[in-house]
Tab-separated table of C-alpha atoms in Angstrom:
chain	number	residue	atom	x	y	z
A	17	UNK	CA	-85.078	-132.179	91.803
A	18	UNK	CA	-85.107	-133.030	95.320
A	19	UNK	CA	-86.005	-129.807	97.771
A	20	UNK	CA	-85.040	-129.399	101.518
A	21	UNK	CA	-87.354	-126.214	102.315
A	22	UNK	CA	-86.823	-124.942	105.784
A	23	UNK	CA	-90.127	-123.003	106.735
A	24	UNK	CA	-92.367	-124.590	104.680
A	25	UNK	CA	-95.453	-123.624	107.275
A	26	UNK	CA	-94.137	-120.112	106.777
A	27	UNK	CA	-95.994	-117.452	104.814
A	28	UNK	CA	-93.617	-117.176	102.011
A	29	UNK	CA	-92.589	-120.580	102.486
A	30	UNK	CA	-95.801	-122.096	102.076
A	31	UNK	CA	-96.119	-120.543	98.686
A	32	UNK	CA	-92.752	-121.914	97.341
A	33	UNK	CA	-93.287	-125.265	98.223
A	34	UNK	CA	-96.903	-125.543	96.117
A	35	UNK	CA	-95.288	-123.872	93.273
A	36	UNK	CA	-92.281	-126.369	93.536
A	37	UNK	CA	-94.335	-129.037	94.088
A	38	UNK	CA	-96.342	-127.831	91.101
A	39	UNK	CA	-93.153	-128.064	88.455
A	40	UNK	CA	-92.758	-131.708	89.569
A	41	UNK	CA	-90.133	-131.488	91.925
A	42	UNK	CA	-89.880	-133.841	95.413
A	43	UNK	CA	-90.081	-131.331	98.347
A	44	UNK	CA	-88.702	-132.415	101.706
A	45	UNK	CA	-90.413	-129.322	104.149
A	46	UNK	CA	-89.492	-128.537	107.805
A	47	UNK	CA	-90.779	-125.986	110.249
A	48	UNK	CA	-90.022	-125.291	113.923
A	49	UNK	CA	-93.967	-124.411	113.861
A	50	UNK	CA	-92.633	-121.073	116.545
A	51	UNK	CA	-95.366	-120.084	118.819
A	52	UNK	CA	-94.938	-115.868	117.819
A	53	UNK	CA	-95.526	-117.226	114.232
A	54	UNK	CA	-98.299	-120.011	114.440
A	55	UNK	CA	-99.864	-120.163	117.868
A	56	UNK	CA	-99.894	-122.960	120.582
A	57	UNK	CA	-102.977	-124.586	119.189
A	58	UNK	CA	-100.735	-127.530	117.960
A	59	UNK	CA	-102.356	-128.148	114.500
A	60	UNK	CA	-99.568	-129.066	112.758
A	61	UNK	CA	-99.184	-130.195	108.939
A	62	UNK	CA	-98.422	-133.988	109.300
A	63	UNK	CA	-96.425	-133.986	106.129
A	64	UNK	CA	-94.194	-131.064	107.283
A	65	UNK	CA	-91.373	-132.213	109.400
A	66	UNK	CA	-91.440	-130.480	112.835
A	67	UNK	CA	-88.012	-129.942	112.783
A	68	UNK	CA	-86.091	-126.228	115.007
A	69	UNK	CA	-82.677	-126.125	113.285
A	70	UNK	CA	-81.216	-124.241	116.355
A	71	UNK	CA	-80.719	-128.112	118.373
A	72	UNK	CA	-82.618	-131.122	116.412
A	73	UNK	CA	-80.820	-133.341	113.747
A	74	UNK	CA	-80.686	-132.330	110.203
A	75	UNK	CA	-78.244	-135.064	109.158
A	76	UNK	CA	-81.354	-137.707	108.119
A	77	UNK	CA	-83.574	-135.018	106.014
A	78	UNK	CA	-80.277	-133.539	104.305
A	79	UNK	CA	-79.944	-137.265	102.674
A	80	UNK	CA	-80.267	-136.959	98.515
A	81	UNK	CA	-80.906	-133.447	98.888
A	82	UNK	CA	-80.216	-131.871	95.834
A	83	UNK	CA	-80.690	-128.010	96.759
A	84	UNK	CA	-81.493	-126.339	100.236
A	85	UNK	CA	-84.041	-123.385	100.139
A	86	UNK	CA	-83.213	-121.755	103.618
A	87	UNK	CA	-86.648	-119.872	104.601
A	88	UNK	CA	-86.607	-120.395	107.993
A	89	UNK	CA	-85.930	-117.060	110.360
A	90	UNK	CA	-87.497	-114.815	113.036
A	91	UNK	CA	-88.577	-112.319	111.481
A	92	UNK	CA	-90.225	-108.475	112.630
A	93	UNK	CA	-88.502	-105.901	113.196
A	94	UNK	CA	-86.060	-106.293	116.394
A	95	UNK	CA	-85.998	-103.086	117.239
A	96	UNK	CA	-85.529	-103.122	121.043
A	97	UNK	CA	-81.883	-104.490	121.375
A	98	UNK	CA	-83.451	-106.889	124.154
A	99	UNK	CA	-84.214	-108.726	120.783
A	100	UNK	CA	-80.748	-109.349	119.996
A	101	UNK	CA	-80.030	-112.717	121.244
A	102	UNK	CA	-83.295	-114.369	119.861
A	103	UNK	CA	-82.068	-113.125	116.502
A	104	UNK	CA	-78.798	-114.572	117.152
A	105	UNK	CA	-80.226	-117.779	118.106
A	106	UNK	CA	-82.488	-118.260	115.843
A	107	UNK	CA	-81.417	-117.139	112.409
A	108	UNK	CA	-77.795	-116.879	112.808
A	109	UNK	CA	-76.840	-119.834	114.820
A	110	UNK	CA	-79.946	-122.035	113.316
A	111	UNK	CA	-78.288	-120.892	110.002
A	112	UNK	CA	-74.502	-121.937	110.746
A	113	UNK	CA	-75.810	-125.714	111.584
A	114	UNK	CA	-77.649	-126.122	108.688
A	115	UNK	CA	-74.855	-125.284	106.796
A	116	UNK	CA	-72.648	-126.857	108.752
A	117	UNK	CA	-75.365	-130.225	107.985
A	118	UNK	CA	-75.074	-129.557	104.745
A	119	UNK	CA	-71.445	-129.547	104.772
A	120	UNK	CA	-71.475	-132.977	105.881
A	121	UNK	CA	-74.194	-134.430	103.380
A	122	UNK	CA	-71.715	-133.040	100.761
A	123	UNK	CA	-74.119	-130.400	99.928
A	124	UNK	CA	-73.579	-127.561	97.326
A	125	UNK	CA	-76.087	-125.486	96.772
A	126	UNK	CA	-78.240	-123.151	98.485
A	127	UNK	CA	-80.986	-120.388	97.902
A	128	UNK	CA	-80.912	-118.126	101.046
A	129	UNK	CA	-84.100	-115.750	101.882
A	130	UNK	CA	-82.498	-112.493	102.927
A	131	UNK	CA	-84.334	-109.366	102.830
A	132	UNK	CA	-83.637	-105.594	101.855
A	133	UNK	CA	-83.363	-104.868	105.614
A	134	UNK	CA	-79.722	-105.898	105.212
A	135	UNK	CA	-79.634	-102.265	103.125
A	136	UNK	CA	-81.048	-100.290	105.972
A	137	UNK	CA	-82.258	-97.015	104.745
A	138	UNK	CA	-81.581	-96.822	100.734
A	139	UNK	CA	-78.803	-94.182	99.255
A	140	UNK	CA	-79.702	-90.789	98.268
A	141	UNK	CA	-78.027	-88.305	95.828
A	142	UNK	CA	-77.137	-84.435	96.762
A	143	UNK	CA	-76.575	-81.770	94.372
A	144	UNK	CA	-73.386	-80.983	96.531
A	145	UNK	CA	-71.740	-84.148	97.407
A	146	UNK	CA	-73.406	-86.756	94.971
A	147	UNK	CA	-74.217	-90.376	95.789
A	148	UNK	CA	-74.232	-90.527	99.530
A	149	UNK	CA	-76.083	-92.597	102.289
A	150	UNK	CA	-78.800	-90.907	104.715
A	151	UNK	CA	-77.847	-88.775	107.626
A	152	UNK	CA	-79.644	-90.146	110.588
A	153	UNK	CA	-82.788	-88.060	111.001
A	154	UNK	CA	-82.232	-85.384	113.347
A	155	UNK	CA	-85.273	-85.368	116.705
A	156	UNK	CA	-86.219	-81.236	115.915
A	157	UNK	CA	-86.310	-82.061	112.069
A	158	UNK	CA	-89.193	-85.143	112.869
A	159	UNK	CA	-90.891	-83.051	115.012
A	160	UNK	CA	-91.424	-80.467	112.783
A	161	UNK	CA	-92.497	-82.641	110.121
A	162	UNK	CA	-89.615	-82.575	107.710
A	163	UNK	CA	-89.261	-86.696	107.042
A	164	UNK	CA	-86.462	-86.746	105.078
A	165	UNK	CA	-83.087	-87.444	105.960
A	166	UNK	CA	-80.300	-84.704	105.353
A	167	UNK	CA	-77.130	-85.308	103.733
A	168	UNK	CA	-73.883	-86.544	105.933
A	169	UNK	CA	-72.072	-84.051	104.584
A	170	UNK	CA	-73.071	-80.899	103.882
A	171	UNK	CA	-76.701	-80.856	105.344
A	172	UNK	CA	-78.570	-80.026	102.345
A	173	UNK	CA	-81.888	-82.062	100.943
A	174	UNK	CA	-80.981	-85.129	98.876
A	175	UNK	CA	-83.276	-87.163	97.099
A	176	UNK	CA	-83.734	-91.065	97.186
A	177	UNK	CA	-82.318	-93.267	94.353
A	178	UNK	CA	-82.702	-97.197	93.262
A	179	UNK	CA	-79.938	-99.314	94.861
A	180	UNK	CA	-78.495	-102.483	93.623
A	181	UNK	CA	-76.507	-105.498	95.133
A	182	UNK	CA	-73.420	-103.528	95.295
A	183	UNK	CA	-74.795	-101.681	98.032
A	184	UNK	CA	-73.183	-101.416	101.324
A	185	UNK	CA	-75.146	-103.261	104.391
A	186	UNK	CA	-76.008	-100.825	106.662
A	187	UNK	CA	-78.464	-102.879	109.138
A	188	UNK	CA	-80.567	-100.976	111.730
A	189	UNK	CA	-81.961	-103.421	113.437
A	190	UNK	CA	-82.014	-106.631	115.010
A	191	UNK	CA	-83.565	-108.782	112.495
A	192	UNK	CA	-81.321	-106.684	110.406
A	193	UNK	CA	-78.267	-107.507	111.578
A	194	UNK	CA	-79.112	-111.122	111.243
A	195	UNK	CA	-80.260	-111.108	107.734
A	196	UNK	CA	-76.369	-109.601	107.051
A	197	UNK	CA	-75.076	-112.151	109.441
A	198	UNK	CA	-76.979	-115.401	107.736
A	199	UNK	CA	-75.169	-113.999	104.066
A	200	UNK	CA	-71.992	-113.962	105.630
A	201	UNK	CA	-72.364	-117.375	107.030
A	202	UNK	CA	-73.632	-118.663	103.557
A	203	UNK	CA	-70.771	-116.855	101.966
A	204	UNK	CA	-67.859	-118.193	104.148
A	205	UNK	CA	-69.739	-121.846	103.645
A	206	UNK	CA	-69.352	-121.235	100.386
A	207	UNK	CA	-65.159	-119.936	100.227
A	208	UNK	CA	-64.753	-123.566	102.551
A	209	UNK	CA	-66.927	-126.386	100.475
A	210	UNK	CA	-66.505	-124.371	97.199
A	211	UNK	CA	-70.168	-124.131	97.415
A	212	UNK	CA	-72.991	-122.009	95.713
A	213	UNK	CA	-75.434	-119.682	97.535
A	214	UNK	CA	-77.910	-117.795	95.980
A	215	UNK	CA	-79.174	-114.788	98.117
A	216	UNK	CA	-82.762	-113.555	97.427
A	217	UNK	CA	-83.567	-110.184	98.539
A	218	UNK	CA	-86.938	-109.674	99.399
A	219	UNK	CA	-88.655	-106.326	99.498
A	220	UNK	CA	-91.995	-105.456	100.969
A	221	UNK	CA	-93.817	-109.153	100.755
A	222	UNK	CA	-97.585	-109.030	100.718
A	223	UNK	CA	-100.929	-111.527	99.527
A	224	UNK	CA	-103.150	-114.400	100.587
A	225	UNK	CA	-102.039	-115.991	103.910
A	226	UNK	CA	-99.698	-113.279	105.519
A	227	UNK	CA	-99.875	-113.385	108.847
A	228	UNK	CA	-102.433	-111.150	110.491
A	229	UNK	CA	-101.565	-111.135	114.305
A	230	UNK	CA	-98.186	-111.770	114.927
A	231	UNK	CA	-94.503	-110.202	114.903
A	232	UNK	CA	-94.275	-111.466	111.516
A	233	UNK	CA	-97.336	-108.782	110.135
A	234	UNK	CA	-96.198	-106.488	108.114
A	235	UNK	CA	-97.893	-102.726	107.304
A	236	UNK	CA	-99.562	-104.279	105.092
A	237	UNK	CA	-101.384	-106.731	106.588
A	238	UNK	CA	-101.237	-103.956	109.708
A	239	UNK	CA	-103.638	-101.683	107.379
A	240	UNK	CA	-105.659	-105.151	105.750
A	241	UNK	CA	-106.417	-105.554	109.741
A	242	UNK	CA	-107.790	-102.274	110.453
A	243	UNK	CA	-109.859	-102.127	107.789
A	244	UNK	CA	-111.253	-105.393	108.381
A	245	UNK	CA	-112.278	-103.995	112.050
A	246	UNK	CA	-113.761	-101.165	110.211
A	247	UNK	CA	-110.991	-99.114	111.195
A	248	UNK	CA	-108.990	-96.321	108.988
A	249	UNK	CA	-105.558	-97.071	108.284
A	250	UNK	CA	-102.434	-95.498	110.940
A	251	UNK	CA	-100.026	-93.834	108.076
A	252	UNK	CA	-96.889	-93.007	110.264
A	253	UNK	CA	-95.003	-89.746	109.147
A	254	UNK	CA	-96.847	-88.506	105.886
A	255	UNK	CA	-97.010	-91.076	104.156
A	256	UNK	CA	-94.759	-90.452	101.772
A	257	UNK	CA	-92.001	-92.998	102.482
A	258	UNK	CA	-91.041	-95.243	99.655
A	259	UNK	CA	-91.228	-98.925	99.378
A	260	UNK	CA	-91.845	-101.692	96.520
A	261	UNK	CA	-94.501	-104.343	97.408
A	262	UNK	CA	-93.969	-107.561	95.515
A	263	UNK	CA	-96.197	-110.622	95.453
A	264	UNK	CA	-95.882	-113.376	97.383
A	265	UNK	CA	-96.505	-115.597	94.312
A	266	UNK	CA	-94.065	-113.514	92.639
A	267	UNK	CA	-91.483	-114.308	95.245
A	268	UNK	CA	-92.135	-117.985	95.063
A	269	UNK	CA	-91.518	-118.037	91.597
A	270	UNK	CA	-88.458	-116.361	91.778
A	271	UNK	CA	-87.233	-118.873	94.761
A	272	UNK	CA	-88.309	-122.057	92.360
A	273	UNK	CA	-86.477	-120.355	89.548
A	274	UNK	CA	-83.473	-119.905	92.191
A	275	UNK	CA	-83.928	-123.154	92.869
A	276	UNK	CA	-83.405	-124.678	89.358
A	277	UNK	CA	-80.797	-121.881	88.290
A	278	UNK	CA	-78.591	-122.095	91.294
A	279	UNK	CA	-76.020	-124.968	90.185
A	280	UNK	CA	-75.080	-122.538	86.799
A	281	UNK	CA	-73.787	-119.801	89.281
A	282	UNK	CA	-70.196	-119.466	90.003
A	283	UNK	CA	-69.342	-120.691	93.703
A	284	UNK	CA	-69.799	-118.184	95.702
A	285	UNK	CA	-73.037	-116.130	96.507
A	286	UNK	CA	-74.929	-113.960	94.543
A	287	UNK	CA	-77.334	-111.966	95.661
A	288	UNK	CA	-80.317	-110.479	94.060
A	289	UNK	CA	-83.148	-107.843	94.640
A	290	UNK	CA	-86.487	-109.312	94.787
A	291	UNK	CA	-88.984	-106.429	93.645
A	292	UNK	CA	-91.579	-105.488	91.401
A	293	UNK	CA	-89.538	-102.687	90.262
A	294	UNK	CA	-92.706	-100.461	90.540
A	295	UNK	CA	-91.929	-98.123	93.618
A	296	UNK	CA	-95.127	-97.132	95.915
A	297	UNK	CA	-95.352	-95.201	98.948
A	298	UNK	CA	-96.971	-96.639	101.940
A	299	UNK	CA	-99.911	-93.899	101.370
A	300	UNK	CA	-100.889	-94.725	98.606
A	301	UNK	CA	-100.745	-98.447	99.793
A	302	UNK	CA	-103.240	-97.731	102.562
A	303	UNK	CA	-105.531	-95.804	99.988
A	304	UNK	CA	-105.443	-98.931	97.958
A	305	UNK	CA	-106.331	-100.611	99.990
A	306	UNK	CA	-109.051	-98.956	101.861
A	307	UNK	CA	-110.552	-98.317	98.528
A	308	UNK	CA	-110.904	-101.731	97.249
A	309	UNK	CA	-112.859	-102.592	100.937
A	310	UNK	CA	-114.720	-99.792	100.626
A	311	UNK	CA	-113.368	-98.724	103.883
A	312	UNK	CA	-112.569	-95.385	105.582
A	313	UNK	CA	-109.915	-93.443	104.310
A	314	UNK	CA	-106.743	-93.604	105.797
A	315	UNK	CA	-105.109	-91.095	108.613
A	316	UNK	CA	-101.823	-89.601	108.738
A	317	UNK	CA	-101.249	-89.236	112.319
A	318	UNK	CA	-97.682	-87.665	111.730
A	319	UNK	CA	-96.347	-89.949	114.507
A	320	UNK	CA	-92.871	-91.112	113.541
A	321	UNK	CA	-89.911	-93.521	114.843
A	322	UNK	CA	-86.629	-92.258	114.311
A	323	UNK	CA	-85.194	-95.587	113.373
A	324	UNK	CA	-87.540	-96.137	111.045
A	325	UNK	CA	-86.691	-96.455	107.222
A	326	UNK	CA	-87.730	-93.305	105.380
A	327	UNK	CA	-87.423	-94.431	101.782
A	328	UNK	CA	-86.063	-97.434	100.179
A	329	UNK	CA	-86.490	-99.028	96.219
A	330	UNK	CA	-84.110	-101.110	94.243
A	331	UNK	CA	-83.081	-102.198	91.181
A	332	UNK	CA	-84.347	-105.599	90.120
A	333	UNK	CA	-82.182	-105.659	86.826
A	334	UNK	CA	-80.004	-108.373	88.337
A	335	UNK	CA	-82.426	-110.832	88.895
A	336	UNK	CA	-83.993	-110.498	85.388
A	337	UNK	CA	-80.515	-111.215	83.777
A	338	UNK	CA	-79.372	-114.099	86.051
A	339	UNK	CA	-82.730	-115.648	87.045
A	340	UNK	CA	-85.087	-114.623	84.077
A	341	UNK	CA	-86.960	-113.099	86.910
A	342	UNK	CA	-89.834	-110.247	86.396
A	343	UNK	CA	-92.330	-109.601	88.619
A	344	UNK	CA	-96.004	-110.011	86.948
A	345	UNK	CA	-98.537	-108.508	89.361
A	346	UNK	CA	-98.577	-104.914	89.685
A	347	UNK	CA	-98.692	-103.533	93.394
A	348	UNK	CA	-102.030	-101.336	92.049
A	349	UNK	CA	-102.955	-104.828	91.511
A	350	UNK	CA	-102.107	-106.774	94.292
A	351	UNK	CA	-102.387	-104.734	96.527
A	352	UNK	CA	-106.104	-104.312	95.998
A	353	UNK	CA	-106.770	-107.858	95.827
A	354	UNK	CA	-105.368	-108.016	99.600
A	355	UNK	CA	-108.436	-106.360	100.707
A	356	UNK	CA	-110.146	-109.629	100.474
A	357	UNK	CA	-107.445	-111.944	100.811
A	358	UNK	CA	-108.076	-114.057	103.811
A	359	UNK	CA	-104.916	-113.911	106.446
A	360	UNK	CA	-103.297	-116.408	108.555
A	361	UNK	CA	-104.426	-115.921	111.993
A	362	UNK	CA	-102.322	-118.299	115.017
């Protein structure tokens, strides 16, 4: 099967294209090669087109494509709404002229990576008013320590619960917002050219090569970085907020089995949680990992952002039934092998 895979420098999309390239398929890879993501340095992977979707011509590399495997975005979390229009730029409008490219080619069939982001904070149930979505967290209720978001309705504590696809996108910030936008795009490609997308929904990514210094690092490598300095870990709030970690290797698999499964979906996209299905709260990340380093123990400074997501876990049922997808490293697992995984500096 022949591959275009946009952000193939990337730290997920790296991974994807070895283990596509691995089960014998022909992968054409393109990256923009963005500054905030790999430097100025200007080493550049000579068989990875230098291609920004946002203005340069696709038309050539979408020739005998069989399947698109859209990995390309800014990424980090947008959350001044100065951010906005680099979102816009780059994820939604780079998005809408690949498809658009692909449109042309006579192309059919695309896996998109989205992200649980498009979710915002998860959904909660209350003994009052059942299954509801978060109240935004009151300023007096932070500052006096009490993390958890309130009920809409009636006030009272609720308690989180997994979500699934069905779930209602409530984005909260900018890279957010774009992650929704580039599924709507993909969708009304799809309604037009009678087309197939295939929406992957990655939760907390971590392993080998995640970037280290830039917008892209995530808490995870965050923490890996401190406690390479010799640092202790920064837990925000208590550490108590919920998250799944999944592999990177896990997530490559489940794009190459994306890849091969998309052309049996209906047209039209589906999307699908990518988890481990093994929640873990961000504390007991950082003891992880601190432990397997043998580093200092990690602080909870109580230090909170009010936008920030307090707990969030879903379901990855879905992706087991229509991609044969299961994670198969444990974030106990995983997570202590980051210790020593080397990062991606710029």
């Amino acid at each position: 099967m022949r591959i275009l895979l946009t952000g193939a420098a990337g730290f997920i999309g790296g991974h994807i294209r070895s283990q596509a390239l691995a089960r014998g398929h022909d992968v054409v890879a393109l990256d923009a090669y963005l500054p905030q993501a790999h430097g100025t340095g200007g080493a550049y992977d000579s068989s990875i087109h230098r291609i920004d979707l946002r203005h340069d011509p696709l038309d050539e590399v979408l020739d005998g494509i069989d399947v698109v495997c859209h990995q390309a975005a800014m990424v980090g979390n947008g959350v001044d709404a100065q951010d906005l229009p680099d979102y816009a730029e780059h994820n939604d409008a780079g998005t809408a002229r690949l498809l658009a490219a692909m449109s042309r080619a006579g192309g059919r069939d695309l896996v998109l990576a989205s992200s649980m982001v498009v979710y915002g904070d998860g959904r909660y149930t209350c003994p009052v008013d059942g299954d509801v979505p978060p109240a935004v967290r009151r300023e007096d209720d932070l500052a006096a320590g009490r993390f958890d978001p309130r009920c809409p309705v009636c006030g009272g504590e609720i308690t989180w619960r997994e979500i699934g696809e069905d779930t209602p996108f409530l984005p909260r910030t900018s890279y957010a917002a774009s992650k929704v936008a580039q599924e709507h795009y993909a969708g009304a490609w799809c309604t037009l050219d009678d087309a197939r997308t295939v929406a992957l929904r990655y939760h907390n990514v971590y392993g080998p090569g995640m970037p280290a210094d830039t917008p892209y690092a995530g808490v995870a490598a965050i923490f890996r970085s401190a406690i390479a300095r010799g640092e202790a870990p920064q837990v925000f709030e208590d550490g108590q907020q919920v998250r799944d970690f999944v592999h990177v290797s896990d997530v490559a698999r489940a794009n190459v089995l994306a890849i091969e499964r998309v052309a049996v979906h209906p047209p039209g996209l589906t999307p699908y949680n990518i988890a481990s299905g093994h929640p873990f709260t961000i504390g007991e990340m950082a003891r992880v990992l601190a432990g397997a380093a043998d580093g200092a123990p990690p602080e909870l400074t109580g230090d909170y952002r009010r936008f920030d997501v307090r707990h969030v876990v879903a379901s990855p049922r879905a992706a087991t039934e229509g991609l044969g997808f299961t994670a198969e490293i444990a974030p106990e697992v995983g997570l202590a092998q980051l210790a020593t995984d080397p990062l991606r500096r710029r």
